[in-house]
Coordinates of C-alpha atoms (C1' of nucleotides) in Angstrom, one line a residue:
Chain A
X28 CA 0.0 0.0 0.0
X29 CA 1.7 3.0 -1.0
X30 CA 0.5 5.8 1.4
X31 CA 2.0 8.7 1.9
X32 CA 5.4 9.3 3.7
X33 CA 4.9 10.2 7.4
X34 CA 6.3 13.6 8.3
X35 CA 8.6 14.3 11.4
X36 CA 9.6 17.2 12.7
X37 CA 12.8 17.6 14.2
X38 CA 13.9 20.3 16.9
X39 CA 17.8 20.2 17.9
X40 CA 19.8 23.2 18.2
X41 CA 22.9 21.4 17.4
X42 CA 23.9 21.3 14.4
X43 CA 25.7 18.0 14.3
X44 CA 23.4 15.7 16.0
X45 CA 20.4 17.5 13.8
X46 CA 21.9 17.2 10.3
X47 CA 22.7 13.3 11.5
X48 CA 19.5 12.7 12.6
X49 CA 17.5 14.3 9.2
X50 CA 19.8 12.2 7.3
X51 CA 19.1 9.0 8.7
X52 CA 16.0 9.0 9.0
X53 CA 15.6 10.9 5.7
X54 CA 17.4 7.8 4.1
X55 CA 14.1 5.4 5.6
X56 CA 11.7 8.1 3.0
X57 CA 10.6 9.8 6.0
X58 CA 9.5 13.4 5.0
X59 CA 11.1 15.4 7.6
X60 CA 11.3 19.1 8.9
X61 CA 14.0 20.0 10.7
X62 CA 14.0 23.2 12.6
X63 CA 16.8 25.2 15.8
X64 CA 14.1 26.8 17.7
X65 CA 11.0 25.4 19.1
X66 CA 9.4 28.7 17.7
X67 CA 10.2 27.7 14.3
X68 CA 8.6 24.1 14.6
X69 CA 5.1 25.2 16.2
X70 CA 5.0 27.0 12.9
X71 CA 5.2 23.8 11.0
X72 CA 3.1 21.6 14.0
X73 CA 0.6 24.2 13.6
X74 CA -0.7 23.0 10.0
X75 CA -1.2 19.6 11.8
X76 CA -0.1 17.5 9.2
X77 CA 3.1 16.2 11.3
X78 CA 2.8 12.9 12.6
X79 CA 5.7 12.8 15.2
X80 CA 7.9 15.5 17.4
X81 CA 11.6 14.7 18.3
X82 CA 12.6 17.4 20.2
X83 CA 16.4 18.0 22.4
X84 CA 15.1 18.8 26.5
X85 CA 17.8 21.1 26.5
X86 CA 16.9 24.4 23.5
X87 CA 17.9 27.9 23.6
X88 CA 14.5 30.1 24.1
X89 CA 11.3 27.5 24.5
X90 CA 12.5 24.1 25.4
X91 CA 11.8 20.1 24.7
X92 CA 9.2 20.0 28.0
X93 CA 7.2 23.3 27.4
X94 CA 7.2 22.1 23.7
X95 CA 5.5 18.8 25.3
X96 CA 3.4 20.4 27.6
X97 CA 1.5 22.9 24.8
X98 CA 1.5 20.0 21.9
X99 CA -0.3 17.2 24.2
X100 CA -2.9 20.2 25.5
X101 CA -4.3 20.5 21.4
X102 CA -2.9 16.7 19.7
X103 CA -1.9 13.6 20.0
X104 CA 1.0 14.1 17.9
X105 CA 3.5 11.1 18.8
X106 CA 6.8 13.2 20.9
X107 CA 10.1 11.7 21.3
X108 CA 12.7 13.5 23.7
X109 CA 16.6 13.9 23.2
X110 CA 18.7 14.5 25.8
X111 CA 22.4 14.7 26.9
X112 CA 22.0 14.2 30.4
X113 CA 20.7 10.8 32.2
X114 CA 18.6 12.4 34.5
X115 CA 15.9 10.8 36.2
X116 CA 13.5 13.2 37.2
X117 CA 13.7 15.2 34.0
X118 CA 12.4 11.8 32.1
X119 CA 9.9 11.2 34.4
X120 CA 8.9 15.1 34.3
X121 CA 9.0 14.1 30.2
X122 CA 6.9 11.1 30.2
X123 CA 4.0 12.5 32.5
X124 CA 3.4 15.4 30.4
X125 CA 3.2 13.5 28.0
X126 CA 5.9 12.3 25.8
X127 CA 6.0 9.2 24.1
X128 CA 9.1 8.4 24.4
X129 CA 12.6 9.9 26.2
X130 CA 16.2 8.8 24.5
X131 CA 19.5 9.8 26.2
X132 CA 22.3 11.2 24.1
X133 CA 24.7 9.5 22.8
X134 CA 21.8 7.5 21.5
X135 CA 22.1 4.3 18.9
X136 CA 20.4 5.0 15.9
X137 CA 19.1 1.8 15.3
X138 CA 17.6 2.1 18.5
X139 CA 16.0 5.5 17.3
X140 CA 14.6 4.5 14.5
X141 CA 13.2 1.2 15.9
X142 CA 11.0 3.7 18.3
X143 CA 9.9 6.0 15.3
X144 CA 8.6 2.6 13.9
X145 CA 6.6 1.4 16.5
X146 CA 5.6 5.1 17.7
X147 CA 4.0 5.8 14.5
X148 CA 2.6 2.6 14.0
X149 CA 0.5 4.1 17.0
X150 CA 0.0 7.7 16.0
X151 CA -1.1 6.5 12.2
X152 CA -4.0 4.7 14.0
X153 CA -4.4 7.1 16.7
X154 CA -4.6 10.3 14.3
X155 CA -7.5 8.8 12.7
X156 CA -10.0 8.1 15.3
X157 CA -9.0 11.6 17.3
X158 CA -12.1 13.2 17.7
X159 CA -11.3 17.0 17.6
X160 CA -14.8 19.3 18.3
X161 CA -14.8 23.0 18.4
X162 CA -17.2 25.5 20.1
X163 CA -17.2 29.3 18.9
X164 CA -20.2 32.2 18.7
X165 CA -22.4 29.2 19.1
X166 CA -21.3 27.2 16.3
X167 CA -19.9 24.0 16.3
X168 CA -17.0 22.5 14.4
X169 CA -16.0 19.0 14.0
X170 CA -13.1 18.3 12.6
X171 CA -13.2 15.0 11.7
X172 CA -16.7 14.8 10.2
X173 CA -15.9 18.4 9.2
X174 CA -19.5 19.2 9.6
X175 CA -20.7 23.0 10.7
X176 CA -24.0 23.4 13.2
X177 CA -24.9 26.7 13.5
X178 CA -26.4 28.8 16.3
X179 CA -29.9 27.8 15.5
X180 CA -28.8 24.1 14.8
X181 CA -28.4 24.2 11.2
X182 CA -26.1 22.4 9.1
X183 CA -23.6 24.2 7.3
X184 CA -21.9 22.9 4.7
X185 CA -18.2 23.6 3.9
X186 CA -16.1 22.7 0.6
X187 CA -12.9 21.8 1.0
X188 CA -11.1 24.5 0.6
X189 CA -13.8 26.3 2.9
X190 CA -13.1 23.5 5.9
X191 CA -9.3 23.5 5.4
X192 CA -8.7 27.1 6.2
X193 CA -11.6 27.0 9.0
X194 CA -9.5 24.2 10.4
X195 CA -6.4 26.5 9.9
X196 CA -8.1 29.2 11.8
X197 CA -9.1 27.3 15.1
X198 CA -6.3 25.6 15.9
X199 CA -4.0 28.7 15.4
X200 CA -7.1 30.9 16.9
X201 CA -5.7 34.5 18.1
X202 CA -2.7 34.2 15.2
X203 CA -1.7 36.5 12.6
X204 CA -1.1 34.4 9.3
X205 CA 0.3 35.8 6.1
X206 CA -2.1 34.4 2.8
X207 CA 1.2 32.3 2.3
X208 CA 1.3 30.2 5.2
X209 CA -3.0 29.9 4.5
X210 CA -2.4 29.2 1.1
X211 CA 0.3 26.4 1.7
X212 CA -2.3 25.0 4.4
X213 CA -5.5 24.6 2.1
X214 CA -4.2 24.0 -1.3
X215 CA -3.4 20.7 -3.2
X216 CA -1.2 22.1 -6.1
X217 CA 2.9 22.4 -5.9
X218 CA 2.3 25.5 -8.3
X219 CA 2.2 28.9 -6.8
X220 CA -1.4 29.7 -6.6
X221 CA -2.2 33.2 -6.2
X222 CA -2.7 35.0 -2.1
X223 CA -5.6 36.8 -3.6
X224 CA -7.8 33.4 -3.5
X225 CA -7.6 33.4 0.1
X226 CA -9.3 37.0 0.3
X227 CA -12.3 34.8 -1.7
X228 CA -12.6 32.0 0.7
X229 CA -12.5 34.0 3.8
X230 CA -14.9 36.2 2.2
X231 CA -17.2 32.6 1.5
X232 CA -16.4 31.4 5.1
X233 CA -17.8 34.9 6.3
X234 CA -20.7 35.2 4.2
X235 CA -21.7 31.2 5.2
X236 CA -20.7 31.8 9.2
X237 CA -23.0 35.3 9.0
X238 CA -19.3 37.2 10.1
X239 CA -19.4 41.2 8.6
X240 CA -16.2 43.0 7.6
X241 CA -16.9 45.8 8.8
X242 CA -17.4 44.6 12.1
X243 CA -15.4 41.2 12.6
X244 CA -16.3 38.5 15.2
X245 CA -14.6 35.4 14.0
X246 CA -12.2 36.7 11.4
X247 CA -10.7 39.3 11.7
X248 CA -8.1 41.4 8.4
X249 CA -5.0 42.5 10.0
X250 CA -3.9 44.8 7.1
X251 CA -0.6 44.2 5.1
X252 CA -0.3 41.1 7.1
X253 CA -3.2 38.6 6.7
X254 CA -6.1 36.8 8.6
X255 CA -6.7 36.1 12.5
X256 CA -9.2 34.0 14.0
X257 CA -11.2 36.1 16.6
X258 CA -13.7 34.8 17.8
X259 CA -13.2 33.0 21.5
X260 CA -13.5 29.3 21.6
X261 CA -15.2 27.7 24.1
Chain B
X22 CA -13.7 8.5 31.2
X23 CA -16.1 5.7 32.3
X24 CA -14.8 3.0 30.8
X25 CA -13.6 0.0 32.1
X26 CA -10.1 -0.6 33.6
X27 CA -7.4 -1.4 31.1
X28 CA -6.4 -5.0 31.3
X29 CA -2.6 -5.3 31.7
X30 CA -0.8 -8.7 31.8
X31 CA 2.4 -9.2 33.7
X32 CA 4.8 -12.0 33.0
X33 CA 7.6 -12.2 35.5
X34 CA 8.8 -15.2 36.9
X35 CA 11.2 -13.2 39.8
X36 CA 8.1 -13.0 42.4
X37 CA 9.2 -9.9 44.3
X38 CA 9.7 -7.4 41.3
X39 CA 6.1 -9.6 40.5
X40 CA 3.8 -8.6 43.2
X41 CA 5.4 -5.3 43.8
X42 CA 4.5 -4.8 40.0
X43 CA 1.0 -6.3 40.6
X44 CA 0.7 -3.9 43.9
X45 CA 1.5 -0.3 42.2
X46 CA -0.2 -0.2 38.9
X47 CA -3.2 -2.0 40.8
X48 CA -3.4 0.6 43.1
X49 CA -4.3 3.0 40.2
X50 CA -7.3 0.6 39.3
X51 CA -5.6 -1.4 36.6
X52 CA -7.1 -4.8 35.7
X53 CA -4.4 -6.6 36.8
X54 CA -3.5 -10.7 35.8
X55 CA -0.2 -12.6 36.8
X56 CA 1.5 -14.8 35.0
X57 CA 4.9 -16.7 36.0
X58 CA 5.7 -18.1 32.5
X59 CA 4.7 -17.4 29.1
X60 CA 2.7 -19.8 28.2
X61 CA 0.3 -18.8 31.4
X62 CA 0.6 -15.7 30.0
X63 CA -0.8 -16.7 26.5
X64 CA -3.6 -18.2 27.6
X65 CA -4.8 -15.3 28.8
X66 CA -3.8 -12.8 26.0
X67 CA -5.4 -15.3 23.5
X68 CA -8.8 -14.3 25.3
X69 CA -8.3 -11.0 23.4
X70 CA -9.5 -8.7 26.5
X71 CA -6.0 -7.6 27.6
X72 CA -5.0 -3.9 26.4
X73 CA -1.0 -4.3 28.0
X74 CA 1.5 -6.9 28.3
X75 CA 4.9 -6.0 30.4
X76 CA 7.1 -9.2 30.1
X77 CA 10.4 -10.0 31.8
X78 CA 13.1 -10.7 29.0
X79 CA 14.7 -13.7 30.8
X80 CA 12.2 -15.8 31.3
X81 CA 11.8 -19.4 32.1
X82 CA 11.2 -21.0 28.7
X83 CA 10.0 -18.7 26.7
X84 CA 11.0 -15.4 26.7
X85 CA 10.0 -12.3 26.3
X86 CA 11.4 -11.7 23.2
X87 CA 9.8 -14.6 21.4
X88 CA 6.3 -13.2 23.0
X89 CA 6.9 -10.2 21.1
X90 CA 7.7 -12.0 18.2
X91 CA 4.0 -14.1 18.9
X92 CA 1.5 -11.4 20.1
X93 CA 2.7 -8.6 17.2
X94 CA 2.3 -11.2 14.5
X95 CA -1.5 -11.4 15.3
X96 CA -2.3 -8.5 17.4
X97 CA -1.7 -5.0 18.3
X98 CA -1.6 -5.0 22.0
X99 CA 1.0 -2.6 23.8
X100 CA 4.6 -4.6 25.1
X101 CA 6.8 -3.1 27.6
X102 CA 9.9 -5.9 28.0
X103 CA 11.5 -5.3 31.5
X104 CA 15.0 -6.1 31.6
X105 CA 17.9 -7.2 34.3
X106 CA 21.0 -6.3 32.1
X107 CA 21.5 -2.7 30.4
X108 CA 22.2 -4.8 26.8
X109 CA 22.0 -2.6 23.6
X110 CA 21.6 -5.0 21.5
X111 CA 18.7 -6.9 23.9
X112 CA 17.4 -3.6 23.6
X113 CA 17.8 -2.9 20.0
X114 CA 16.2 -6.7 19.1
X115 CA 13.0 -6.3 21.3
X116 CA 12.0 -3.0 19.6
X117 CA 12.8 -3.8 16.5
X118 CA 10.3 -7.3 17.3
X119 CA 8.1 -4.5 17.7
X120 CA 7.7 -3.8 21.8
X121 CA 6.6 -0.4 22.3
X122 CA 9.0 -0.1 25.1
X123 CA 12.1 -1.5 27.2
X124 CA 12.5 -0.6 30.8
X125 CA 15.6 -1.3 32.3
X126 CA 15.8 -3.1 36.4
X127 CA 15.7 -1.5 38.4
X128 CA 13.2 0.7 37.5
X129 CA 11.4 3.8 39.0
X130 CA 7.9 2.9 39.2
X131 CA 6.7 6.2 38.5
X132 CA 8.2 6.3 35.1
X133 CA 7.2 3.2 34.4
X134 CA 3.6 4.1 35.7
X135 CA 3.9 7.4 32.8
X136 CA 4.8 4.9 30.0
X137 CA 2.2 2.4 31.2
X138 CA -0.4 5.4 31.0
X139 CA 1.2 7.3 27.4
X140 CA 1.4 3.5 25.7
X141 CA -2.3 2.6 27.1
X142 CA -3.6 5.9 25.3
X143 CA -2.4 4.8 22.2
X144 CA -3.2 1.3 22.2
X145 CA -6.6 2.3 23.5
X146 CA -7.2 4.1 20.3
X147 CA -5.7 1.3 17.9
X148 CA -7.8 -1.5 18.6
X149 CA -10.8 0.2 17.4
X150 CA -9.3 -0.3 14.5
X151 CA -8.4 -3.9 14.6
X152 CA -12.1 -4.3 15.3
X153 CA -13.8 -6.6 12.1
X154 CA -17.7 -5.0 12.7
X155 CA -18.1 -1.5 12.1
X156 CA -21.1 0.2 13.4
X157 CA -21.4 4.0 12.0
X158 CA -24.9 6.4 11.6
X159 CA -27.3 3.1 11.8
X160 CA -25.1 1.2 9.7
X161 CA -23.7 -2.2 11.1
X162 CA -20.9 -3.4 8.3
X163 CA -19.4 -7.0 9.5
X164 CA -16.4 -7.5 7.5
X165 CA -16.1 -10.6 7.6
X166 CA -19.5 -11.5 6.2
X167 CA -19.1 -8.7 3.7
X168 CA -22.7 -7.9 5.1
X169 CA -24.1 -4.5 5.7
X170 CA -27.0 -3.6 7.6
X171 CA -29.3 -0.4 7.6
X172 CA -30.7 1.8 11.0
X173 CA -33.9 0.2 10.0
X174 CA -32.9 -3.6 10.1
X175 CA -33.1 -4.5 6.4
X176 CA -30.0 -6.0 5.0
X177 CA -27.9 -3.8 2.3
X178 CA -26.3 -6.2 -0.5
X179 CA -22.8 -4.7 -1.9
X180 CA -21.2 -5.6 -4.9
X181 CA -17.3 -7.3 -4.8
X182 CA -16.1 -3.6 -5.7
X183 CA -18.7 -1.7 -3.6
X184 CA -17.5 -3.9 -0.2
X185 CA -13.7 -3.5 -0.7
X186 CA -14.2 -0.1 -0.9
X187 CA -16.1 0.8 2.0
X188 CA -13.7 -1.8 3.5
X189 CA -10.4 0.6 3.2
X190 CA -13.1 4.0 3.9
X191 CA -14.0 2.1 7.6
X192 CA -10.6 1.5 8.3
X193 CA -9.0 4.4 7.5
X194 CA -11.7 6.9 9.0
X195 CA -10.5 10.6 8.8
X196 CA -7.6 9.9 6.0
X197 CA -8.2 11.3 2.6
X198 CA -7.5 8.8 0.3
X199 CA -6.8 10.0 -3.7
X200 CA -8.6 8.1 -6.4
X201 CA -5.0 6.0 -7.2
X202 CA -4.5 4.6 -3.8
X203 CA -8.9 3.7 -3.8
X204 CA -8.3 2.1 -7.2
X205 CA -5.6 -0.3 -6.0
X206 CA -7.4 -1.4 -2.9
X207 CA -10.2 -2.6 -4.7
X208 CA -8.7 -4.0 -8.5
X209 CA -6.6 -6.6 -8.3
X210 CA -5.3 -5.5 -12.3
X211 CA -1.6 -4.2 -12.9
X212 CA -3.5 -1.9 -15.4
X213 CA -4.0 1.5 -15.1
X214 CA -8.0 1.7 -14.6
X215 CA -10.0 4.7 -15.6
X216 CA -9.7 6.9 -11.7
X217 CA -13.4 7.9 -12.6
X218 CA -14.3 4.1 -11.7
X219 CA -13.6 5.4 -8.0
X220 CA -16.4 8.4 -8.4
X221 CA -18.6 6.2 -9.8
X222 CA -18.5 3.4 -6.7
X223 CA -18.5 5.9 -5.0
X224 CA -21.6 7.4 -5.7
X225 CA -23.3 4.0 -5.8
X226 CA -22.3 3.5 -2.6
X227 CA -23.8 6.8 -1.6
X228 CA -26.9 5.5 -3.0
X229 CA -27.0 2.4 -1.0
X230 CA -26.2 3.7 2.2
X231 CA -28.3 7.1 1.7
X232 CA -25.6 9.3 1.8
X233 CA -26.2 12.6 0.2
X234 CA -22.6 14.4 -1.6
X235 CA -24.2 17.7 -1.1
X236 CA -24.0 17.5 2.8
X237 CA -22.5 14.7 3.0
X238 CA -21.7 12.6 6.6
X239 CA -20.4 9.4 5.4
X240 CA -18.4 9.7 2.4
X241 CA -17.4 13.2 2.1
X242 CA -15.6 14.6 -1.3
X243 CA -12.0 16.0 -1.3
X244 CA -12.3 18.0 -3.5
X245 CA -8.5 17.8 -6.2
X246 CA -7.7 15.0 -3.6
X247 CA -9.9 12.3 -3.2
X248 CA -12.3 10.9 -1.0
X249 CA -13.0 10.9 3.0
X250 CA -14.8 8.8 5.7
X251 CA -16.3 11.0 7.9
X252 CA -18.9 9.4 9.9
X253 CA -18.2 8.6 13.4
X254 CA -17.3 5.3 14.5
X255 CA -19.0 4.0 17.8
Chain C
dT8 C1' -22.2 -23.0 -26.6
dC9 C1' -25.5 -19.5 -26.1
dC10 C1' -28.1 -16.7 -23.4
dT11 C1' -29.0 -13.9 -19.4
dC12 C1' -27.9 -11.4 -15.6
dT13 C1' -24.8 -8.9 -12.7
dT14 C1' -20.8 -6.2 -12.1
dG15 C1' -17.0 -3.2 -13.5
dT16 C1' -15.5 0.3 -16.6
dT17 C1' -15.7 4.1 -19.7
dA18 C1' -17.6 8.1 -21.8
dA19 C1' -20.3 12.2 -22.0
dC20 C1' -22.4 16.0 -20.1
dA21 C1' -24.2 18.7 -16.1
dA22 C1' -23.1 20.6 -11.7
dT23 C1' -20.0 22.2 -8.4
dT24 C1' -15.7 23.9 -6.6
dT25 C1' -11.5 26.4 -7.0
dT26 C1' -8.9 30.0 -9.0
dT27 C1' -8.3 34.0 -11.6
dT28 C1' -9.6 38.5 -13.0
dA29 C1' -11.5 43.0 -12.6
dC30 C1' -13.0 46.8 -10.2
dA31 C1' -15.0 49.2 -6.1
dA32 C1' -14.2 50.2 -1.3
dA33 C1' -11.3 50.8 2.5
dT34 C1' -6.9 51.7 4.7
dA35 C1' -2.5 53.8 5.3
dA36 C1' 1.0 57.1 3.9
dT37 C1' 2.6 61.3 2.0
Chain D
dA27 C1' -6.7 65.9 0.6
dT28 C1' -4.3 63.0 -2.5
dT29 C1' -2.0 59.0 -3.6
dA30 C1' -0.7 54.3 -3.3
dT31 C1' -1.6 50.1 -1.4
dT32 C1' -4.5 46.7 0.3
dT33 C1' -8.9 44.4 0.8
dG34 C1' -14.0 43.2 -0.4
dT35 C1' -16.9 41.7 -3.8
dA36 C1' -18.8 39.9 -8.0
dA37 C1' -18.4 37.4 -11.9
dA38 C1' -16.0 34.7 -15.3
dA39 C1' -12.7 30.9 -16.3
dA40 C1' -10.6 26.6 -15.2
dA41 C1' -10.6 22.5 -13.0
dT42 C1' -12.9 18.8 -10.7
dT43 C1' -16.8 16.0 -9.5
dG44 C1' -21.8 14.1 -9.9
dT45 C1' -24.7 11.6 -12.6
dT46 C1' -26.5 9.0 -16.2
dA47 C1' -26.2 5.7 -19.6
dA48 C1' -24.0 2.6 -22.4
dC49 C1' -20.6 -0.9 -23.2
dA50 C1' -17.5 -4.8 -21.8
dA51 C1' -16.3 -8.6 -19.1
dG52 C1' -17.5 -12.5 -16.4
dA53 C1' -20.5 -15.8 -13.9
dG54 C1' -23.9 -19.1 -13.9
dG55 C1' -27.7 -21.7 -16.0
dA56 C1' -30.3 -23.8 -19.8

DNA sequence: TCCTCTTGTTAACAATTTTTTACAAATAAT
DNA sequence: ATTATTTGTAAAAAATTGTTAACAAGAGGA
């Protein structure tokens, strides 16, 4: 069955161990992101198409366990942890937030990828069934069945394009993003499709959720810069 | 959550590390059953209830490693192997059999308690989709019958083409699927079939189970990608 | 074998969705 | 206030999907 590559995104600060790591498991077909700063990878975990975290404990700025804490709070994205130091209490601190795994530097990489194996054996099936429902100015949005209810209980009904950038929106809620990084998010093509089709679907998602320009509740134009989801989820 | 206790299985043939095993994840309401060999141990998993096995490496007769070997072959249940030695290679081998984890004696409990709890929400998720009868929106599809039955009772007959394909939709709920990867899960041909054959089961299938494309809740249309399943699963 | 029935496949056209284009309206800067 | 830039909207164009119908390929029976 020839399904597409899982993706991995990899946070390590040093150089060295990083480029070593994206090559190796690069070499299994593994698509894989690798990133310096945890700052930089929330950008790429926020389009929720990653299927596993390896992240060092120990980054400059935002590190491995705060990254562990805020990822298991909105998905069940499978985490690995790296670490230089054999310390017991930060791997138990590790595991009970969360993480799926903890590996101690120098690690074997045999041993590595034999845990990506069997981690996302678990996270293919688990991402599947993940039942993800969002609350906002009385609507409702499920994510897997990516059905809309309205305030008065009506169904809403989204194309694609529509429910990808919804889906963009609330789980990046309060977020400035550029049409580039919503583009990327909702379209299909490799070719570079124009920012300006953006401006149509969020006028679309507007006119279907009953949200006015003129007087945003749910998404919001920050001029020059792009779109922001407003409206508070509950 | 209201659901029953997880059922964990514990082989260890060293009785103190046993019942102090048996004792602590007990005490956190685990459905607990102790084995001193592996082929108690089998008898119980081949019962199909347990959701956790944690098995002592050096064993008595059979080992751990062989009831990796065993219980992955036919089933996805979660293995932890617990260990005397610190052996790479011991290590390396029972991951690579396909154990979701190794924990080294002597180990903290409480980390052992986190993995117990990170590897139960995984498993807990996979063996829905092990599961052979699906129920969704009324439907009841039994896949090993190839039989499908409606909310009101009456029995829904599916064509060869018809059943494989809502056979990969069931068990891949939430993954869009493109027409290419549809088309091989259903033809058994090396050549390339028209992709529209997809669009068209797909629609009968739509037919048969009342599923409407316009707001759609089973089979929902992706649209330059493929096709989804999208109702829930209970 | 021939016929009949069912299923799988293809083709054609209608309907829908996505994307582009064009221009009006709004915003920010000079 | 004027200008340039950016956004909102509508409508057309392009791409994709829904639907129907017809044809082809097998299966089973007379």
């Amino acid at each position: 069955m020839s399904t597409r590559p899982a993706h991995i995104v990899i946070v390590e600060d040093e150089p060295v161990t990083r480029s070593a790591l994206v090559a190796y498991l690069g070499s299994f077909g593994y698509r894989i992101s690798e990133c310096d700063t945890a700052e930089k990878a929330e950008k790429i975990l926020a389009q929720g198409t990653a299927d596993l975290l390896i992240a060092d404990i120990n980054l400059q700025g935002k590190d491995g366990l705060e990254m562990t804490r805020e990822q298991r709070a909105r998905s069940e994205i499978g985490i690995i942890l790296l670490s230089g130091r054999t310390d017991d209490v930060d791997r138990i601190v590790g595991l009970e937030l969360g993480a799926d795994d903890y590996v101690c530097k120098p690690f074997n990489r045999r041993e590595l990828l034999a845990r990506v194996k069997n981690l996302l054996r678990r996270t293919s099936a688990m991402r599947a069934l993940t039942r993800r429902v969002f609350h906002f100015n009385g609507f409702t949005f499920d994510v897997a069945s990516r059905q809309v209810t309205g305030p008065a209980g009506g169904q809403i009904v989204l194309t694609r394009a529509e429910y990808e950038l919804l889906r963009v929106f609330v789980t990046n809620p309060g977020t400035v993003m550029d049409r580039d990084r919503l583009i990327a998010a909702i379209t299909h093509r490799q070719d570079g499709t124009n920012t300006r089709t953006i401006d149509v679907l969020v006028q679309r998602l507007r006119a279907k959720l009953g949200d006015d320009p003129k007087a945003p509740r749910i998404f919001t134009t920050s001029h020059g810069e792009g779109y922001v989801f407003t409206a508070q989820l509950d």
